[in-house]
């Protein structure tokens, strides 16, 4: 593979790493230091900015892929989206019947599953085309 195809992927991986580090630092800072409201809001929104940059570079990276790679990415996204909706629907219905512990099933605990679902979709889709 030539460097023109690797560059967008490397850039997306870099921004993913920046987001992950930013998110982790902000999460631990908020949990451990209990900052005031204005500082807490800034710390909460900082990972949003880095994630938006990651999404932007990811979309640009997909645009530079060939048709098969785009199809693999789209199928992975569809699988991830479907599994995420299934999980959110299930948790929402269960929460009506039993009280789910927010320390185990809060928003910040559910988000990592979305990445897991994407990689599951990527594995399934790549097997089909490779």
C-alpha positions in Angstrom: 0.0 0.0 0.0 1.4 3.4 -0.9 1.8 6.3 1.6 -1.0 8.3 0.1 -3.5 5.6 1.4 -1.7 5.2 4.8 -1.6 8.9 5.6 -5.4 9.4 6.3 -5.5 6.2 8.4 -2.5 7.3 10.4 -4.0 10.7 10.9 -7.3 9.2 12.1 -5.4 6.9 14.4 -3.5 9.9 15.8 -6.7 11.9 16.5 -8.3 8.8 18.0 -5.3 8.5 20.4 -5.5 12.2 21.2 -9.2 11.9 21.9 -8.7 8.8 24.1 -6.0 10.5 26.2 -8.0 13.7 26.5 -11.2 11.8 27.5 -9.3 9.7 30.1 -7.6 12.7 31.6 -10.8 14.7 31.8 -12.8 11.8 33.2 -10.3 11.1 36.0 -9.9 14.8 36.7 -13.7 15.2 37.0 -14.0 12.1 39.2 -11.1 12.6 41.5 -10.9 16.4 41.9 -14.6 17.3 41.7 -14.1 20.7 40.0 -16.5 23.5 40.1 -19.3 23.8 37.6 -17.5 26.0 35.0 -14.3 24.0 35.1 -16.3 20.8 35.0 -18.2 22.0 31.9 -14.9 22.8 30.2 -13.4 19.5 31.1 -16.6 17.7 29.9 -16.5 19.5 26.5 -12.8 19.2 25.8 -13.1 15.6 24.7 -16.0 16.5 22.5 -13.7 18.8 20.5 -11.0 16.2 20.1 -13.6 13.6 19.2 -15.1 15.9 16.5 -11.6 16.3 15.1 -11.3 12.5 15.0 -14.6 12.1 13.3 -13.6 14.7 10.7 -10.3 13.0 9.9 -12.0 9.6 9.9 -14.6 10.7 7.3 -11.9 12.3 5.2 -9.9 9.0 5.5 -12.9 7.0 4.3 -13.4 9.3 1.3 -9.8 8.4 0.2 -10.5 4.7 0.3 -11.3 2.4 -2.6 -14.9 1.1 -3.1 -14.3 -2.2 -1.3 -12.8 -0.5 1.7 -15.6 2.0 1.8 -18.1 -0.9 1.7 -16.3 -2.6 4.6 -16.4 0.6 6.6 -20.1 1.2 5.9 -21.1 -2.4 6.8 -19.1 -2.1 10.0 -20.8 1.1 10.9 -24.3 -0.3 10.1 -23.6 -3.4 12.3 -22.2 -1.1 15.1 -25.2 1.2 14.9 -27.7 -1.6 15.0 -26.0 -3.3 17.9 -25.8 0.0 19.8 -29.6 0.6 19.2 -30.3 -2.9 20.4 -28.3 -2.4 23.6 -29.8 1.0 24.3 -33.4 -0.3 23.7 -32.7 -3.3 26.0 -31.2 -1.1 28.7 -34.1 1.4 28.5 -36.7 -1.3 28.8 -34.9 -3.1 31.6 -34.6 0.2 33.5 -38.4 0.4 33.5 -38.6 -2.9 35.2 -35.5 -3.0 37.4 -33.3 -0.2 38.6 -30.0 -0.4 36.7 -27.0 0.7 38.7 -25.8 4.0 37.0 -22.3 3.2 38.2 -22.3 0.2 35.9 -24.7 1.3 33.1 -24.4 5.1 32.9 -23.6 6.9 29.6 -19.8 6.8 30.2 -19.9 3.1 30.7 -22.0 2.3 27.6 -19.9 4.4 25.1 -17.0 1.9 25.0 -19.4 -0.8 23.8 -20.0 1.3 20.7 -16.3 1.0 19.7 -16.4 -2.7 20.5 -19.5 -3.1 18.2 -17.7 -1.2 15.4 -14.7 -3.6 15.6 -17.1 -6.6 15.7 -18.7 -5.2 12.5 -15.3 -4.6 11.0 -14.2 -8.2 11.6 -17.5 -9.6 10.2 -17.3 -7.3 7.1 -13.6 -7.9 6.4 -14.2 -11.7 6.5 -16.7 -11.3 3.8 -14.4 -9.3 1.4 -10.9 -10.7 2.2 
